[in-house]
Coordinates of C-alpha atoms and ligand atoms in Angstrom, one line a residue:
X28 CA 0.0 0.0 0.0
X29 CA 1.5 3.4 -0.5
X30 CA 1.9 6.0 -3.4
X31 CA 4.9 7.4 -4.8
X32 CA 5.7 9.9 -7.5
X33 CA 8.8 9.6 -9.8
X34 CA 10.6 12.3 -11.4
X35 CA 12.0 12.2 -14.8
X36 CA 10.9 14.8 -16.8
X37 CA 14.5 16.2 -16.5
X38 CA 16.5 16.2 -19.9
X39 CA 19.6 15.1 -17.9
X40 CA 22.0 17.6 -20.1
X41 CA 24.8 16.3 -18.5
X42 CA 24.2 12.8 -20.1
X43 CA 25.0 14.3 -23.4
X44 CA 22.5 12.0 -24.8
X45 CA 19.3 12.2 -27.2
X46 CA 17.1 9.8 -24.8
X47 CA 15.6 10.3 -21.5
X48 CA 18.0 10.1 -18.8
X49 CA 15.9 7.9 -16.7
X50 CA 16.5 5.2 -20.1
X51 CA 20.4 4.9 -19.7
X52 CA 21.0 1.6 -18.8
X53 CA 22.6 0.3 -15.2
X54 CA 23.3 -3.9 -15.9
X55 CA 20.8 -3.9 -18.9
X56 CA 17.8 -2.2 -17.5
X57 CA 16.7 1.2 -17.7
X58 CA 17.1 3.4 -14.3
X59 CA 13.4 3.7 -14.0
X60 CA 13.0 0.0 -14.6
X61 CA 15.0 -0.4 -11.0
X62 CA 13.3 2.2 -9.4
X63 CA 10.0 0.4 -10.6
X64 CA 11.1 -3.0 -9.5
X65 CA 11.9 -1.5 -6.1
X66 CA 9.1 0.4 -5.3
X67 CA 6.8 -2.8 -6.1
X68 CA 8.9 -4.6 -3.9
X69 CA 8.4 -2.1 -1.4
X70 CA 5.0 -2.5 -1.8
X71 CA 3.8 0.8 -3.6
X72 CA 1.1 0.3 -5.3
X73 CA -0.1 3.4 -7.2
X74 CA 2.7 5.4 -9.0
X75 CA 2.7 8.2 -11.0
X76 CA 5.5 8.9 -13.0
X77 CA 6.5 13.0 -14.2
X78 CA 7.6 12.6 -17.6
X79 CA 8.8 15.4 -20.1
X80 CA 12.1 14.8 -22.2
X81 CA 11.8 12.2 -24.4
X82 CA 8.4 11.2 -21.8
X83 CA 7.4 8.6 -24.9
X84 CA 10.3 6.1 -24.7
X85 CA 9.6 6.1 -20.6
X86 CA 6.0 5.4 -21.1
X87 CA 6.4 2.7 -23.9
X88 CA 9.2 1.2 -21.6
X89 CA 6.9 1.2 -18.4
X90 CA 3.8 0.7 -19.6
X91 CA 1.0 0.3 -17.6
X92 CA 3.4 -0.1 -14.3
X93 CA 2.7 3.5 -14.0
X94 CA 0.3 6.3 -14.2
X95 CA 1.9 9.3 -16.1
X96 CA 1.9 13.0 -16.0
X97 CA 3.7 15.2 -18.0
X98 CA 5.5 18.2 -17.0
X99 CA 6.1 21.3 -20.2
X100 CA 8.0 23.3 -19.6
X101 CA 10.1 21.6 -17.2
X102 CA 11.2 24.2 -14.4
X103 CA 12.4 22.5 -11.5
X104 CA 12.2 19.2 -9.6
X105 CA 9.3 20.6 -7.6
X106 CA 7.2 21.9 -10.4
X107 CA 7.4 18.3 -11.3
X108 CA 6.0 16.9 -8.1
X109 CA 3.1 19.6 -8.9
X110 CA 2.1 17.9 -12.4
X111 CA 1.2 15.0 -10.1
X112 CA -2.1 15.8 -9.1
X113 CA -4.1 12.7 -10.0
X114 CA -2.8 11.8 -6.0
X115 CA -3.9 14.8 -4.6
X116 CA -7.1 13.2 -3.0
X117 CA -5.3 9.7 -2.0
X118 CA -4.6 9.4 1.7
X119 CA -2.2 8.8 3.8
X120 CA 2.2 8.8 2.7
X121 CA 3.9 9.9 -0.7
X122 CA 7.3 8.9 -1.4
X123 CA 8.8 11.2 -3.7
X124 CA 11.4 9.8 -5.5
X125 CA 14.5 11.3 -8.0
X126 CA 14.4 8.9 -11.6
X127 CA 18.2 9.0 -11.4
X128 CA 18.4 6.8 -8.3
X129 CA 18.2 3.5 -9.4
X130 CA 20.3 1.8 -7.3
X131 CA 17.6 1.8 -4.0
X132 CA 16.7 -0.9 -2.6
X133 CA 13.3 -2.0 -1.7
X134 CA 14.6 -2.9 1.9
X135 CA 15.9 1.1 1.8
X136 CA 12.3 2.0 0.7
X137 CA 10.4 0.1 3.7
X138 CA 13.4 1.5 6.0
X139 CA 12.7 4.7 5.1
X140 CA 8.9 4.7 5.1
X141 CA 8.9 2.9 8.7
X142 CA 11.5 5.5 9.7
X143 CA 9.1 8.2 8.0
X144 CA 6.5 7.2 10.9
X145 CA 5.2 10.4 13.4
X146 CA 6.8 12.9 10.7
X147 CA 4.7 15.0 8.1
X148 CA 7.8 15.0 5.4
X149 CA 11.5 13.1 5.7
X150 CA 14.2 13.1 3.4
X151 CA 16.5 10.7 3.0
X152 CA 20.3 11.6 3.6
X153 CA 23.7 10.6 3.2
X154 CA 27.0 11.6 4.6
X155 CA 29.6 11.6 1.9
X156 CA 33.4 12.1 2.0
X157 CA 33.2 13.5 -1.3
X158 CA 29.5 15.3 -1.7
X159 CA 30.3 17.2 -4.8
X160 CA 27.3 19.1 -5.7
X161 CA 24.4 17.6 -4.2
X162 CA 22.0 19.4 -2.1
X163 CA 23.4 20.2 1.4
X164 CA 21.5 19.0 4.7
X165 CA 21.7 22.6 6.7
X166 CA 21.0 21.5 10.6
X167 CA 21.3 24.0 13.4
X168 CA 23.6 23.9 16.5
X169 CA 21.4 21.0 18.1
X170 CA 21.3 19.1 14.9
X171 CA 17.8 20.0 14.1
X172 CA 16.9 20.0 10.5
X173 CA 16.3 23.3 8.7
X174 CA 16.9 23.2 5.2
X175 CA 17.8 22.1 2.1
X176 CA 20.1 24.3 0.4
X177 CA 21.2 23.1 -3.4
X178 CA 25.1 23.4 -3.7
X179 CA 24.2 26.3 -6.5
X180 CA 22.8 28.8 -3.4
X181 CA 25.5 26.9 -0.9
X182 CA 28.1 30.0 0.9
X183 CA 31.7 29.1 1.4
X184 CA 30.9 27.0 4.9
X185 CA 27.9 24.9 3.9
X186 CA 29.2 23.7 0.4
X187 CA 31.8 22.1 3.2
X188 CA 29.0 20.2 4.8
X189 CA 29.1 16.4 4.3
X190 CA 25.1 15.7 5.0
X191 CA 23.5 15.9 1.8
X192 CA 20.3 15.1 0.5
X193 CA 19.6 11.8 -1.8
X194 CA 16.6 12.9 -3.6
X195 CA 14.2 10.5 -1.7
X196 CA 11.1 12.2 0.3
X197 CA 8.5 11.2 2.4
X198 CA 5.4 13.2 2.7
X199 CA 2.0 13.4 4.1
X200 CA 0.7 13.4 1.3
X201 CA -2.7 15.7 2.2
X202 CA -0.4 18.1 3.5
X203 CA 2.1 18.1 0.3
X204 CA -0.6 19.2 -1.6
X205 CA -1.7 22.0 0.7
X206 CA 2.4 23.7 0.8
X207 CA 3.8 22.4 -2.8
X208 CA 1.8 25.8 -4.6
X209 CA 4.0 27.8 -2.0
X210 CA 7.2 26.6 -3.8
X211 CA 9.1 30.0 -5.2
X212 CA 11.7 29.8 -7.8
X213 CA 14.3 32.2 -6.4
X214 CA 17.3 30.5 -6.3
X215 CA 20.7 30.6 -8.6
X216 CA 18.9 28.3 -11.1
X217 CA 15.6 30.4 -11.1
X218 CA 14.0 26.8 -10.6
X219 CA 10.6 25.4 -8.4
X220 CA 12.8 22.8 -6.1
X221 CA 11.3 20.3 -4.0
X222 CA 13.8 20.4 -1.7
X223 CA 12.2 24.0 -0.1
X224 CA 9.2 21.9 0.8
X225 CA 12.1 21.3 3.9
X226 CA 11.4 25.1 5.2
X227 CA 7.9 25.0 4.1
X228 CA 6.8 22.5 6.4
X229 CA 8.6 23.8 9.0
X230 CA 7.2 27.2 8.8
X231 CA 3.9 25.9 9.1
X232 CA 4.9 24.0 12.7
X233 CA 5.0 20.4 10.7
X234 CA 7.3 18.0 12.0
X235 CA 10.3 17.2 9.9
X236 CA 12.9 14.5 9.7
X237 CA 16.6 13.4 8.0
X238 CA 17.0 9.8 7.6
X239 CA 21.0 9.0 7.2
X240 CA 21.0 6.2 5.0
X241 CA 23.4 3.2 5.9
X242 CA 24.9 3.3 2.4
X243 CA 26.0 6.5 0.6
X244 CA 26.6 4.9 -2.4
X245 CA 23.2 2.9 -2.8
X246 CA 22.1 6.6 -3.3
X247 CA 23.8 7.6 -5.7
X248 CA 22.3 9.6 -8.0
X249 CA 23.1 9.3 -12.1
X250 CA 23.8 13.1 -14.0
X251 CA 26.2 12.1 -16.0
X252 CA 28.5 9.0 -17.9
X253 CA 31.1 8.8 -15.7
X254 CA 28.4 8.2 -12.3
X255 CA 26.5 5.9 -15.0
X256 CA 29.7 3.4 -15.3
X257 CA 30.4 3.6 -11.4
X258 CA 26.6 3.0 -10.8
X259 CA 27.1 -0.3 -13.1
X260 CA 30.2 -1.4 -11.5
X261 CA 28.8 -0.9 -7.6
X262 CA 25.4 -3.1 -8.8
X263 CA 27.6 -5.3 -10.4
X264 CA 29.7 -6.3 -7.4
X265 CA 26.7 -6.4 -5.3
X266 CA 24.7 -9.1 -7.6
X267 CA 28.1 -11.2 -8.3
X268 CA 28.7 -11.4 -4.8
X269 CA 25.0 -12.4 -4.3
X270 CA 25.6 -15.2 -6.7
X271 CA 28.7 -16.5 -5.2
X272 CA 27.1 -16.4 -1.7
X273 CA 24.5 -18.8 -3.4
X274 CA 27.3 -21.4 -4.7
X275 CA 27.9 -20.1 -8.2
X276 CA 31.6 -19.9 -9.6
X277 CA 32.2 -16.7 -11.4
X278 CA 35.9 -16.8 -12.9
X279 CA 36.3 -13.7 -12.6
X280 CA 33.4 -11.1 -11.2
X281 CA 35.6 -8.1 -12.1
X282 CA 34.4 -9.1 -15.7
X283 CA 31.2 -10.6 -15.5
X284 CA 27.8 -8.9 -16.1
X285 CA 24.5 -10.2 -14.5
X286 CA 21.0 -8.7 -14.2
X287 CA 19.9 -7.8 -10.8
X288 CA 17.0 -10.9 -10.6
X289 CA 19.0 -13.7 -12.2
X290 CA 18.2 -16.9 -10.5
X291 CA 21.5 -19.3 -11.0
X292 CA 21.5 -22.5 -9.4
X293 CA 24.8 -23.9 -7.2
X294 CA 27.6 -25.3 -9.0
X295 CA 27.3 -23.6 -11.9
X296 CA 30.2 -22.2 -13.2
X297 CA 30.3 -19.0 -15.5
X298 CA 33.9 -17.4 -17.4
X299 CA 34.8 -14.1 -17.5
X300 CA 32.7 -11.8 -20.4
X301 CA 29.2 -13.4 -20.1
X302 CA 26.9 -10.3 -20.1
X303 CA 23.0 -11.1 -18.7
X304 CA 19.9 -9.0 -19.1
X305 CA 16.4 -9.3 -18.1
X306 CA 15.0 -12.3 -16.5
X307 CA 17.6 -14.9 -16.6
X308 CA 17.0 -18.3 -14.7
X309 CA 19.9 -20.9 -14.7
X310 CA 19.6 -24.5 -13.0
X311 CA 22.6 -26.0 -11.0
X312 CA 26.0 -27.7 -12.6
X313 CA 25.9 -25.4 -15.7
X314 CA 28.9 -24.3 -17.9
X315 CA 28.1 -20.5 -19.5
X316 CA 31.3 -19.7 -20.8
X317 CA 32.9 -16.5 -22.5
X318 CA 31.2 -14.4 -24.7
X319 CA 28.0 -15.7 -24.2
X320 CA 25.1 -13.5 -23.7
X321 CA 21.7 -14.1 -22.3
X322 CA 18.2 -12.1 -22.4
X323 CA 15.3 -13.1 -20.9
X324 CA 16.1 -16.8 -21.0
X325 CA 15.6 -20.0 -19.3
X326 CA 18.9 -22.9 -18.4
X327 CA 17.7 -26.2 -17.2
X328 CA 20.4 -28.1 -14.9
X329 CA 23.8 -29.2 -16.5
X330 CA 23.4 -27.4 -19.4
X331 CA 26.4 -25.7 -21.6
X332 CA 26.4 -22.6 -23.5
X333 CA 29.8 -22.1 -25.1
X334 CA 29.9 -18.6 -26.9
X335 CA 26.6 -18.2 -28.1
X336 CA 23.3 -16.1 -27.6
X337 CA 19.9 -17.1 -26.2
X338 CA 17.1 -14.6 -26.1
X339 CA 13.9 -15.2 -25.1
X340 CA 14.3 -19.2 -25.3
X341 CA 14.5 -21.9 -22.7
X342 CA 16.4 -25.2 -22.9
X343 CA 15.8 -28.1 -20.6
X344 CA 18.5 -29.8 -18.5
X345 CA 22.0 -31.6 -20.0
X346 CA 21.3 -29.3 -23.1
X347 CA 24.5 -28.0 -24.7
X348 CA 24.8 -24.8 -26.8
X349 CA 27.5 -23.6 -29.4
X350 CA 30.3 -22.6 -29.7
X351 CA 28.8 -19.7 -31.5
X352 CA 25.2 -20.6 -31.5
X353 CA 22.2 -18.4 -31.6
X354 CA 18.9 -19.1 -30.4
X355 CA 16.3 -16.3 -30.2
X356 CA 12.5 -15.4 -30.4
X357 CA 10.9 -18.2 -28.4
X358 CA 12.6 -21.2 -28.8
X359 CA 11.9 -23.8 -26.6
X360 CA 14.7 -26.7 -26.5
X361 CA 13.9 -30.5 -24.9
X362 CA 16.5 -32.2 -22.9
X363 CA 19.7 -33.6 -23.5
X364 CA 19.7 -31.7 -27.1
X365 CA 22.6 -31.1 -28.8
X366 CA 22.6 -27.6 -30.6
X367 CA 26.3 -27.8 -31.9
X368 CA 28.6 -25.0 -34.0
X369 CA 26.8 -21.9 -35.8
X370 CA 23.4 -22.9 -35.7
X371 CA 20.7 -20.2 -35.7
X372 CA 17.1 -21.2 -34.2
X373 CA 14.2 -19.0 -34.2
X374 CA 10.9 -19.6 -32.9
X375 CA 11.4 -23.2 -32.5
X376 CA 10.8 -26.0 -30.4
X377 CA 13.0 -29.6 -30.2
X378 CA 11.8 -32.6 -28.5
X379 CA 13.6 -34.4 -26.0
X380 CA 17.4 -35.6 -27.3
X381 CA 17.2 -33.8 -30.5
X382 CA 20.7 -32.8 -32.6
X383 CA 22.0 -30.3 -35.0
X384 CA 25.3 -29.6 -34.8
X385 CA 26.8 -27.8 -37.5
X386 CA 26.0 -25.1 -39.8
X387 CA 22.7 -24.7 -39.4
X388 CA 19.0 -22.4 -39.7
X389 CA 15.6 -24.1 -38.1
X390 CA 13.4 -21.1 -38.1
X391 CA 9.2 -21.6 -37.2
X392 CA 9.6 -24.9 -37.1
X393 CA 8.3 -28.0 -34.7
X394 CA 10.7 -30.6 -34.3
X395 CA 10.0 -33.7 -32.5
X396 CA 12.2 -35.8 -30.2
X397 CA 15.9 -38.0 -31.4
X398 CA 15.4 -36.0 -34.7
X399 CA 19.1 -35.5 -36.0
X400 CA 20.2 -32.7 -39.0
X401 CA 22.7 -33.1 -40.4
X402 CA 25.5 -30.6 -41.5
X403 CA 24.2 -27.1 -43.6
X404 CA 20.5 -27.2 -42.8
X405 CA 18.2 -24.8 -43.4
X406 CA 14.4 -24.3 -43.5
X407 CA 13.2 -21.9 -46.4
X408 CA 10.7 -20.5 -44.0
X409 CA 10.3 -16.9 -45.7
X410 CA 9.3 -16.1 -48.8
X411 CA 9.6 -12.8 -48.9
X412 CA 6.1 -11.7 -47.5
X413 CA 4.9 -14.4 -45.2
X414 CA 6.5 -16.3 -43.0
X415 CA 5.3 -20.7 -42.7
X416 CA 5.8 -23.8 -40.4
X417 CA 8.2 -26.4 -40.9
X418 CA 7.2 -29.9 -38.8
X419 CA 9.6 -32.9 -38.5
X420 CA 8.3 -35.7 -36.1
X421 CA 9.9 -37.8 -33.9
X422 CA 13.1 -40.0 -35.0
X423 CA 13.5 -38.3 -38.4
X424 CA 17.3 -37.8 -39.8
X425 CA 17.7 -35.0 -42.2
X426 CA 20.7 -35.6 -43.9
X427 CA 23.0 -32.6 -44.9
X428 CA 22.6 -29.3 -46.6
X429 CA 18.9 -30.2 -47.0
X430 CA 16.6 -27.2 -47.9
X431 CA 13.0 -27.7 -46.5
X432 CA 10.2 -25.2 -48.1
X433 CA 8.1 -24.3 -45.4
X434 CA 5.3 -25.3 -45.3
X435 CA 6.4 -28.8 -45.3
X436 CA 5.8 -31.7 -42.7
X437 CA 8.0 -34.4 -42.3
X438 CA 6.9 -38.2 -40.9
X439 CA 8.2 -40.1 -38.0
X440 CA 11.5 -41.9 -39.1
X441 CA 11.3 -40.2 -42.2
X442 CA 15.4 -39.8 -44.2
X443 CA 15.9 -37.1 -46.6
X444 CA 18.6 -37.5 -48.0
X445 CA 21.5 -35.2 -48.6
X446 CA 21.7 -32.1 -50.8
X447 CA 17.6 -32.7 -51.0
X448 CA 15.7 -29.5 -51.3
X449 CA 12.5 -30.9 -49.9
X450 CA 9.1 -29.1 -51.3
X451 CA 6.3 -31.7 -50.7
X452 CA 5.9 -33.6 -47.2
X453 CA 7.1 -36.9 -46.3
X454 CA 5.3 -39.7 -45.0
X455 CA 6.4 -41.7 -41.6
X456 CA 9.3 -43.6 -42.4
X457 CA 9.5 -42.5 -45.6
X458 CA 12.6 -40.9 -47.6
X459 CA 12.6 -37.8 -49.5
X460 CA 15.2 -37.0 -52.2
X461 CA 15.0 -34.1 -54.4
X462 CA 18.0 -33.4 -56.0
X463 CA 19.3 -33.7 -59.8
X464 CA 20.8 -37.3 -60.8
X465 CA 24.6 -37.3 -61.2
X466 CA 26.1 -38.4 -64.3
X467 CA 30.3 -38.9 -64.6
X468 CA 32.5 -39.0 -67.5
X469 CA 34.9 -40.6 -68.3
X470 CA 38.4 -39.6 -68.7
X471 CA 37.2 -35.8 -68.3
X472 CA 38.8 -34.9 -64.8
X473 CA 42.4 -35.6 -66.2
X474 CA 42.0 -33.8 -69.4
X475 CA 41.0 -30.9 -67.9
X476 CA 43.5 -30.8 -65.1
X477 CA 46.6 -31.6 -67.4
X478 CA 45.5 -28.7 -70.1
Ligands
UD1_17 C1 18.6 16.9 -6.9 C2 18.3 17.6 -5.6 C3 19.5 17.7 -4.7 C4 19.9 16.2 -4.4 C5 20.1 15.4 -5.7 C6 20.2 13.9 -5.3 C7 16.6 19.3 -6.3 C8 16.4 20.8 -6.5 N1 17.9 19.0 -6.0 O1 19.6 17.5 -7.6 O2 19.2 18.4 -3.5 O3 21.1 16.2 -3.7 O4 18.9 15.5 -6.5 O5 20.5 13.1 -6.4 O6 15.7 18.6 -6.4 N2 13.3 16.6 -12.8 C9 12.1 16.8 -13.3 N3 11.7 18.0 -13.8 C10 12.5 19.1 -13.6 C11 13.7 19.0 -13.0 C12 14.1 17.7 -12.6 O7 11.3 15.8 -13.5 O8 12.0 20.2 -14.0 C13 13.7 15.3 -12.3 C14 14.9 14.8 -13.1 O9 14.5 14.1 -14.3 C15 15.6 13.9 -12.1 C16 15.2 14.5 -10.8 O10 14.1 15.3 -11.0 O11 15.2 12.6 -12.2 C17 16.3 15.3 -10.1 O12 16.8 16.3 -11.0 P1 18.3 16.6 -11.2 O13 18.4 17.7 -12.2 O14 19.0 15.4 -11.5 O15 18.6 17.2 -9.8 P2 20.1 17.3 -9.1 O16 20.7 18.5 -9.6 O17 20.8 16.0 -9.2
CA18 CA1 20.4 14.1 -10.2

């Protein structure tokens, strides 16, 4: 239960960059992506996300995770929060929340909101050796919370001041709605910030609180390439060393690149240079070795992938992949399959013990169980315009550099033999052979060869 409002209708200039800041990538997902995944996990339930740069590639990227308001022209972080009205009758907390903070946890989140209890707003904090030019956290001589000054409006002594703010507020959210139109926009940038909500609640006798986080770096919030590459590094260590906790071998985790949620089961062992997006699940005693790369795809136990690609696919367990395979657009692969060197499968399924190990394509095709290709295979599955089905049932052995024109069915222990290009279907235990008849002469070879 528990609303929140995200902010990224900022262009991000210092990104240097024609998308929406909030879209830059930490470990293959967009920033907001995180920030979404987080909040759910922390158990909001309505949120409304401020868009305005580039606001189309955030909503087709969200979807309907989100409720969306849109803030033109944008003129300041709290003229943002003002664009999201469609709360304004919803009771009880708003968390208020900076796009470019990705790296929050959900346990941070519920943290935070418990530690928000008896207060009408609460920022979030962090003390930082280095605090560069985020908003400083201006407390009097008994450590009461004043202000929030940006590090724009900051004099000599409080741009020294280590306490600054991470972009993350709690509010009562009746109350934010009464004091945001008292938001004034004189300051160094001539901008509405959110941050002077700090003095407004305080002027009107509401009760205000800091929360230090534990971890300054968890805060961290993105402007810029170089804070991009640190926050990829920081969530990268944190995940490997997740994984390795769980009994996987990474080689080396200075060099390996794994998605926040992958699931990878004990025992499994994974070389330096494998990159993994999305929603990866891996079973136990699996080999995923260098270069591979993984999207949105499903490993069975004691499976191999050597070098190759799998995006949106599965394969069952004691399945081995590659070198140098592809398999992409909802494949789903049977176990104890062999998918050998350079084969490319798209939207296609194998039975249990299936093999093709060399040189091959099997796009939209059903393939049954112990079917073997041979070497150079491909299905003609495209003719330009449409796109058709290639079947090949159980036990069926398709010999090598065989064409089959989709839409073409093959039987149950049916051979076509090699070189065929295969245009009408074959019965069960039938062979197909469609090829021109050879004819030798004699003598010929030599004559040639000794001209
Ligand atoms: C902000 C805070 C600063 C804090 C820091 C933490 C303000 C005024 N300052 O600074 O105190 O230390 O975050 O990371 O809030 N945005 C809009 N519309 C706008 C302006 C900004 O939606 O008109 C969004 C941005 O897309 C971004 C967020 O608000 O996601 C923060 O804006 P940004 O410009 O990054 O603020 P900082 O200068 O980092
Ligand atoms: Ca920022």
């Amino acid at each position: 239960m528990g609303n929140a409002v995200i902010l990224a209708a900022g262009k991000g200039t210092r990104m240097i960059s024609k998308h929406a800041k909030v879209m830059q990538k930490v470990l293959g997902e967009p920033m907001i992506g995180h920030i979404a995944d987080h909040l759910e996990n922390a158990g909001i339930d309505r949120i409304v996300t401020v868009v305005g740069y580039k606001g189309e590639e955030i909503r087709e990227y969200l979807g309907t995770r989100s409720e969306y308001a849109v803030q033109e022209p944008q003129l300041g972080s709290g003229h943002a929060v003002m664009m999201a009205d469609a709360l304004k009758n919803e009771e009880g907390k708003t968390l208020i929340v900076n796009g470019d903070c990705p790296l929050i946890s959900a346990e941070t989140y519920k943290e935070f909101l418990n530690e928000s209890e008896g207060y009408d707003l609460t920022v979030l904090t962090m003390v930082c050796e280095d605090p560069g030019s985020y908003g400083r956290i201006i407390r009097d001589k008994n450590g009461d919370f004043l202000r929030i000054t940006e590090f724009k409006d900051c004099n000599e002594e409080e741009k020294k001041i280590t306490e600054v703010n991470a972009g993350i507020y709690c509010a009562d959210n009746q109350l934010l709605w009464k004091y945001l139109p008292e938001i004034r926009n004189e300051n160094a940038q001539k901008e509405y910030y959110v941050t002077d909500l700090v003095q407004i609640f305080l002027s009107h006798g509401k009760k205000i609180g800091a929360v230090i986080a534990k971890d300054p770096d968890e805060m961290m919030g993105i402007n810029d390439r170089k804070m991009l590459a640190d926050a990829n590094t920081w969530l990268k260590h944190k995940v490997n060393e997740r994984l390795m906790k769980e009994g996987v071998t990474l080689i080396d985790p200075e060099h390996t690149y794994i998605s926040k949620d992958a699931k990878i089961g004990k025992d499994t062992v994974i070389y330096p240079n494998v990159v993994m997006e999305g929603h990866v699940t891996i079973g136990e005693d699996c080999v995923i070795t260098s270069g591979s790369y993984l999207r949105d795809a499903k490993i069975g136990d004691s499976c191999t992938v050597d070098a190759s690609e799998i995006t949106d696919s599965e394969i069952a367990e004691e399945t081995t992949v590659g070198p140098d395979s592809h398999l992409r657009n909802g494949c789903k692969i049977g176990a104890k399959c062999r998918i050998g060197n350079f084969v490319e499968l798209k939207n296609t399924t194998f039975g249990y013990n299936t093999k093709c190990a060399h040189l091959t394509y099997v796009g939209d095709a059903e393939v049954g169980s112990k079917v073997n290709f041979g070497c150079g295979v491909v299905t003609v599955n495209y003719d330009g315009k449409h796109k058709f089905r290639t079947v090949i049932d159980d036990g069926a052995f398709i010999g090598s550099n065989v064409n089959l024109v989709a839409p073409v069915h093959i039987g149950k222990k049916a051979l076509l033999a090699a070189g065929s290009t295969i245009t009408e279907d074959v019965p069960d235990g039938g062979m197909g052979i469609g090829r021109v008849r050879q004819s030798n002469k004699e003598g010929f070879g030599e004559k040639y060869l000794n001209k």
